GROMACS .gro file of C-alpha atoms in nm:
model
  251
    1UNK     CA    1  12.852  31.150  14.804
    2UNK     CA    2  12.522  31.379  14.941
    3UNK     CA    3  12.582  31.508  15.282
    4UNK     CA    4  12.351  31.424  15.530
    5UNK     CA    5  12.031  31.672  15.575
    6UNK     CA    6  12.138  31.951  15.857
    7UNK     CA    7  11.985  31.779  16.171
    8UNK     CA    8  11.914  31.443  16.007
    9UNK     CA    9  12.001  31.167  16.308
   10UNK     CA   10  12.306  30.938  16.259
   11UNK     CA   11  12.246  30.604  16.120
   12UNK     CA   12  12.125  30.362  16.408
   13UNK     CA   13  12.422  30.082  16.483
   14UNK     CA   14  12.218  29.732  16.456
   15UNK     CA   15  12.162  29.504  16.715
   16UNK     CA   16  12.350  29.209  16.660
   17UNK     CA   17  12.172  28.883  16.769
   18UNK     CA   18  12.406  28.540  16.768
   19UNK     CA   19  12.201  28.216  16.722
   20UNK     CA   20  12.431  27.907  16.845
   21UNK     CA   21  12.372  27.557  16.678
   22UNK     CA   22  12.328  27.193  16.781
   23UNK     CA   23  12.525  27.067  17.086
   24UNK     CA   24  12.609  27.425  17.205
   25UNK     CA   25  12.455  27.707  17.405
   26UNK     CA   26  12.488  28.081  17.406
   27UNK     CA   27  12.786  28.035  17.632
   28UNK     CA   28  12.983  27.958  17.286
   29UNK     CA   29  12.922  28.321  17.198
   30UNK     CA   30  13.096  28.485  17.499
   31UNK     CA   31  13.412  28.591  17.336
   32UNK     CA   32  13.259  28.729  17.009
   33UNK     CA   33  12.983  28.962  17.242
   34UNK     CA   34  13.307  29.053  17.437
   35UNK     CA   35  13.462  29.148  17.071
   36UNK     CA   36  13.205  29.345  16.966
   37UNK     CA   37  13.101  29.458  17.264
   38UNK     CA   38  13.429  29.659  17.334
   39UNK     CA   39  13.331  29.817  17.021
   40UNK     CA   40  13.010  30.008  17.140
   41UNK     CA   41  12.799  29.743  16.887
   42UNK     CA   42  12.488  29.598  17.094
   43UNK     CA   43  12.462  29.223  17.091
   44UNK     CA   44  12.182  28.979  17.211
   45UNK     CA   45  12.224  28.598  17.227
   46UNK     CA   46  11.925  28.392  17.132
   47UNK     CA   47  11.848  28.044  17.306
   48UNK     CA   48  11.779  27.848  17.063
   49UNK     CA   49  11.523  27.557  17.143
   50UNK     CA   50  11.689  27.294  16.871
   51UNK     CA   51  11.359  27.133  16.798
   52UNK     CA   52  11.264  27.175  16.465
   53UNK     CA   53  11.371  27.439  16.200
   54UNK     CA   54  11.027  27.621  16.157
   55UNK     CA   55  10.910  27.640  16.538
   56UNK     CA   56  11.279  27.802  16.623
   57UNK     CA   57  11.263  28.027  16.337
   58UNK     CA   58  10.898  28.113  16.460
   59UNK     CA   59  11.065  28.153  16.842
   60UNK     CA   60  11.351  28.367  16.687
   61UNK     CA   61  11.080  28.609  16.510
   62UNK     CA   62  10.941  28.641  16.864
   63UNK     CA   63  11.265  28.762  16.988
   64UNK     CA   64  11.334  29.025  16.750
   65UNK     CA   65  10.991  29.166  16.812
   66UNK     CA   66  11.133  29.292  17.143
   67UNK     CA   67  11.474  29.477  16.962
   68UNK     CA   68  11.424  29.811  16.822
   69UNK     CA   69  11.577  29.928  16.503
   70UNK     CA   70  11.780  29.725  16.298
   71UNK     CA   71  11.991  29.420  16.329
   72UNK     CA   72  12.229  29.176  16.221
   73UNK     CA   73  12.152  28.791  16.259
   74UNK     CA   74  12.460  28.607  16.273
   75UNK     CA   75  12.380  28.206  16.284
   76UNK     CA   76  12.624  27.933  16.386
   77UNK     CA   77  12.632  27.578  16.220
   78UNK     CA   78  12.192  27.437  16.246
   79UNK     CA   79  12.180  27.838  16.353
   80UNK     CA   80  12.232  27.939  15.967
   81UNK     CA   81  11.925  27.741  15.886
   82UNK     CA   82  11.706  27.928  16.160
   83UNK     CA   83  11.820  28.285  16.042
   84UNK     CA   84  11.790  28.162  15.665
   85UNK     CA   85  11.375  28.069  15.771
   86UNK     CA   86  11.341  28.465  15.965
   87UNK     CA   87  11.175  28.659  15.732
   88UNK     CA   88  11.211  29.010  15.957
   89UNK     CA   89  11.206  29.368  15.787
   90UNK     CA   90  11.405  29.473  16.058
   91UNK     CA   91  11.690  29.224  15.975
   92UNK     CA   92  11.907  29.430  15.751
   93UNK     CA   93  12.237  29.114  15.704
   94UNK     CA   94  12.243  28.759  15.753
   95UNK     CA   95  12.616  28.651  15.880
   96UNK     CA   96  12.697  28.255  15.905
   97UNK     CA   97  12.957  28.115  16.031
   98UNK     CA   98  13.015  27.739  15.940
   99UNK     CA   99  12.645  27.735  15.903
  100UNK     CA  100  12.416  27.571  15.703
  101UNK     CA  101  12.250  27.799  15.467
  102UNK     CA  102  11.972  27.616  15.283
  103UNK     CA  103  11.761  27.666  14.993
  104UNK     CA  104  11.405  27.620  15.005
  105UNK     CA  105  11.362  27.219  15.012
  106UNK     CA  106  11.663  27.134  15.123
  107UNK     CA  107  11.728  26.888  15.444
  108UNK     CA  108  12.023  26.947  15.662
  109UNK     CA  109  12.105  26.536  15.682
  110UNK     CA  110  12.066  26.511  15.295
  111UNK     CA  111  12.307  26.839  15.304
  112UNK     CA  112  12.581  26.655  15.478
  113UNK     CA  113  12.620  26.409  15.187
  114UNK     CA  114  12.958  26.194  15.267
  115UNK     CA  115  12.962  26.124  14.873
  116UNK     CA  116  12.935  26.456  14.740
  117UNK     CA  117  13.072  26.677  15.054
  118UNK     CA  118  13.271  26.425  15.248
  119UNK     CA  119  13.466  26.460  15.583
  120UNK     CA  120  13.245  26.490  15.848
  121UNK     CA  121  13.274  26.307  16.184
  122UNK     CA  122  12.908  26.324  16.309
  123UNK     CA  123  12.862  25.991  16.267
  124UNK     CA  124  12.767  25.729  16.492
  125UNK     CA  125  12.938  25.660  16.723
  126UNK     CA  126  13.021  26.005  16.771
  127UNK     CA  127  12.663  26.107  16.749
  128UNK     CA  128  12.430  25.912  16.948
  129UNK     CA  129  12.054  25.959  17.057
  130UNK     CA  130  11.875  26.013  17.343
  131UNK     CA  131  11.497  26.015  17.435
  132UNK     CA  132  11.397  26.369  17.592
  133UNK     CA  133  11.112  26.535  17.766
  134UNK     CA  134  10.949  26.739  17.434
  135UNK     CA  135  10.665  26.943  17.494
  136UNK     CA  136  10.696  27.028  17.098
  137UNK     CA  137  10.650  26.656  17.066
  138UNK     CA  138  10.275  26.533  17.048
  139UNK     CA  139  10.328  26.276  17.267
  140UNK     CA  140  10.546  26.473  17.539
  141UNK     CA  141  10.878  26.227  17.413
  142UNK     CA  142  11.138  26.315  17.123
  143UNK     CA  143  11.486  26.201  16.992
  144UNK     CA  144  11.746  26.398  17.091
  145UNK     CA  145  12.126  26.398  16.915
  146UNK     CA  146  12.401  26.458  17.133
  147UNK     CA  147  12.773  26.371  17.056
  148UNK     CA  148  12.909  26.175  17.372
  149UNK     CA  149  13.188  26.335  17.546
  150UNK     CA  150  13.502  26.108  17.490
  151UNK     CA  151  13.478  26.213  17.100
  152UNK     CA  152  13.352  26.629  17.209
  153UNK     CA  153  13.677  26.759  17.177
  154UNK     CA  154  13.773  26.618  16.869
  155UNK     CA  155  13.487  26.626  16.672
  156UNK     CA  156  13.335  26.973  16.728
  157UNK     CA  157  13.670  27.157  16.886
  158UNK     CA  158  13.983  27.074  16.778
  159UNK     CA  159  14.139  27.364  16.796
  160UNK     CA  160  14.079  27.443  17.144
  161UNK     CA  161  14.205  27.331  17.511
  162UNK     CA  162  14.119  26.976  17.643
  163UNK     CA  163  13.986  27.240  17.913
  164UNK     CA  164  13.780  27.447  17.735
  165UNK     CA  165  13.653  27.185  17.525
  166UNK     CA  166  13.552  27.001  17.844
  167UNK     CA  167  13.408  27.322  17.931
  168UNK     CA  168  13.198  27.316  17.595
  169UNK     CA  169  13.064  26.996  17.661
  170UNK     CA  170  12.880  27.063  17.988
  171UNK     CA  171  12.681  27.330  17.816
  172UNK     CA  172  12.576  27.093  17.548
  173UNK     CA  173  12.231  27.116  17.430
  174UNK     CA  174  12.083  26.804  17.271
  175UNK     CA  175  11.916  26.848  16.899
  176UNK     CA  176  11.583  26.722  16.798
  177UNK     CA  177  11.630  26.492  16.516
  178UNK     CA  178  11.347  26.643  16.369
  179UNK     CA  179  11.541  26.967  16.341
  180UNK     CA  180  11.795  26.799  16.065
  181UNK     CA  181  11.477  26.641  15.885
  182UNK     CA  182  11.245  26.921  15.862
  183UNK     CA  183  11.246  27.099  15.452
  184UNK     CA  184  11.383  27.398  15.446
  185UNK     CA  185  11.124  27.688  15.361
  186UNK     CA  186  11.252  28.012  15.139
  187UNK     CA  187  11.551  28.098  15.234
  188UNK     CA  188  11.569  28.463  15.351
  189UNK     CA  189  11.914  28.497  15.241
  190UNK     CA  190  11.817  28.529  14.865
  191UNK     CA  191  11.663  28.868  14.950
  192UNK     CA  192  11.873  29.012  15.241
  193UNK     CA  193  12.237  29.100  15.202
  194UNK     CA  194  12.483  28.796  15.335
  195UNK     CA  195  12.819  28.711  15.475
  196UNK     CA  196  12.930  28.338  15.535
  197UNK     CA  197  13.288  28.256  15.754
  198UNK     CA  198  13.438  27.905  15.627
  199UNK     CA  199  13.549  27.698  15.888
  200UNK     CA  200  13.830  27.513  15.698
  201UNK     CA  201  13.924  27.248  15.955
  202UNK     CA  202  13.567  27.158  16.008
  203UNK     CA  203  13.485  26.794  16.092
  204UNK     CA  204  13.108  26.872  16.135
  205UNK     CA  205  13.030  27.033  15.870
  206UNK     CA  206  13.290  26.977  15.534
  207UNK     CA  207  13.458  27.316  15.406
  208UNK     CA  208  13.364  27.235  15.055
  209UNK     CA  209  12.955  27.194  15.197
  210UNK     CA  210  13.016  27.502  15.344
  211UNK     CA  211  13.174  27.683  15.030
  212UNK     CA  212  12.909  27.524  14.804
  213UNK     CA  213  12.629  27.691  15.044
  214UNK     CA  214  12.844  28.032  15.056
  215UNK     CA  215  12.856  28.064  14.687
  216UNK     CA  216  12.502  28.101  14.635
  217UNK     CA  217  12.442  28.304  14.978
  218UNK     CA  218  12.720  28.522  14.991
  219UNK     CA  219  12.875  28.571  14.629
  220UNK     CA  220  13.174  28.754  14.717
  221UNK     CA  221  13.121  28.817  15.044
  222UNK     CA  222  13.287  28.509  15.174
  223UNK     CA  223  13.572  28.443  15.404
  224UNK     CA  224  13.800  28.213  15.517
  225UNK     CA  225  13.934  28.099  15.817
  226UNK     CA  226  14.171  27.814  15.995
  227UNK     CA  227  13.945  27.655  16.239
  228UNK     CA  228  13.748  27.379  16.365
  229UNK     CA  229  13.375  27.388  16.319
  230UNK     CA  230  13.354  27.599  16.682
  231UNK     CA  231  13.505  27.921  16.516
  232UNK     CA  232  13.299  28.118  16.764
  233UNK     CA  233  13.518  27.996  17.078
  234UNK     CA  234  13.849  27.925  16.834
  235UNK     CA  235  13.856  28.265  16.659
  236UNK     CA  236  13.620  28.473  16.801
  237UNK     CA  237  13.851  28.788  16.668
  238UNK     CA  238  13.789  28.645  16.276
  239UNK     CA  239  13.378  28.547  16.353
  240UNK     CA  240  13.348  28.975  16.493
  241UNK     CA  241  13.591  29.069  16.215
  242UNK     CA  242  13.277  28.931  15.970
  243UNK     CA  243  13.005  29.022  16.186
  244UNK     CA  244  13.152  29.422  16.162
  245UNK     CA  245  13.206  29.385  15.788
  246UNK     CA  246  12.807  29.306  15.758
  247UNK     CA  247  12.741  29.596  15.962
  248UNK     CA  248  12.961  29.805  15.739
  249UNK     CA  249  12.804  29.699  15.431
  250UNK     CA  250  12.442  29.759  15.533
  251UNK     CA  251  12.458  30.057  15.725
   0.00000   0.00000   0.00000
């Protein structure tokens, strides 16, 4: 291997930026930035609006504009299908963890296809909708999905505490159903290196969905591990464990 020129500065660590999914917040991200943190690796959550896969991929872009240097998107279930529409030079890895990662076309609730890629739960009644103040909306109203609280816990979390689940559910953000009907535009994962975590107890989104979107996102750079579809609270030790192997491999 070359040595480094004499004087040449070190390698800048990446800034990694977490992008939570439906019916979370960035609060589902506090053990993983704890994680990394401890390891001197700069972290940023993103609050992601959940109203429509091209406006929060176009509020995302106008995030990163204010990091400098590189960085690491790491995307959490409808999160994968924001970072996979960011199309940012300074975005050196995509990481998702039980995320969707779409190809260009593709629409999340066609995705979840009981048929083909069965075992999901969010189904009515576990999912139900709500009408919301929208200003994205054209007439000021939208749809919001939301999954009620007596079926939270198992559903999205059922690997965690009755407490923290309970916990989870108060910072539950409602999801535009436009965000899960929206097409899918080029998928930025075909051109920027990728990492995908399996969830394999997921009941939102099926393992073998999730293994079907890793092979073609991540070819052999794909892990596994034994949790519910809220690996980020679950296992936040396996979700960094990914999230430093990206950094490794790009840097």
């Amino acid at each position: 291997m070359a040595a480094a020129p004499v004087g040449a500065a070190p390698p800048a660590t990446p800034t990694v930026v977490l992008v939570h999914g439906a019916f979370a917040d960035s609060s589902s991200w506090v053990k993983v930035v704890e994680e990394l943190s401890a390891q001197g690796i700069p972290v940023r959550t993103f609050d992601n609006p959940l109203r429509s896969v091209s406006a929060d991929a176009a509020a995302l872009t106008t995030f990163l504009a204010t990091i400098d240097g590189p960085i690491v998107l790491v995307g959490h279930s409808y999160g994968g299908s924001v970072i996979s529409n960011v199309h940012d030079p300074d975005v050196t890895a995509n990481v998702f963890v039980s995320a969707f990662a779409p190809a260009e076309g593709e629409i999340l609730q066609l995705l979840l296809n009981p048929f083909m890629y069965p075992g999901s739960l969010l189904l009515p009644p576990a999912v139900l909708v709500t009408p919301v103040v929208d200003s994205t909306s054209p007439i000021g109203i939208g749809i919001d999905g939301f999954i009620p609280e007596v079926f939270f816990h198992q559903v999205f979390a059922q690997d965690v505490t009755p407490a923290v689940a309970a916990d989870m559910y108060t910072h539950q953000k409602t999801a535009a159903l436009q965000a899960d009907l929206e097409p899918s535009g080029p998928p930025s994962w075909t051109q920027t290196p990728s990492w995908y975590l399996v969830s394999t107890q997921d009941r939102v989104i099926p393992p073998a969905l999730q293994r079907m979107m890793a092979g073609r996102a991540a070819p052999g750079r794909t892990a596994e591990v034994d949790s519910s579809h809220a690996s980020p609270v679950s296992r936040p030790d396996r979700v960094a464990a990914v999230v430093r192997d990206a950094i490794a491999g790009t840097s």
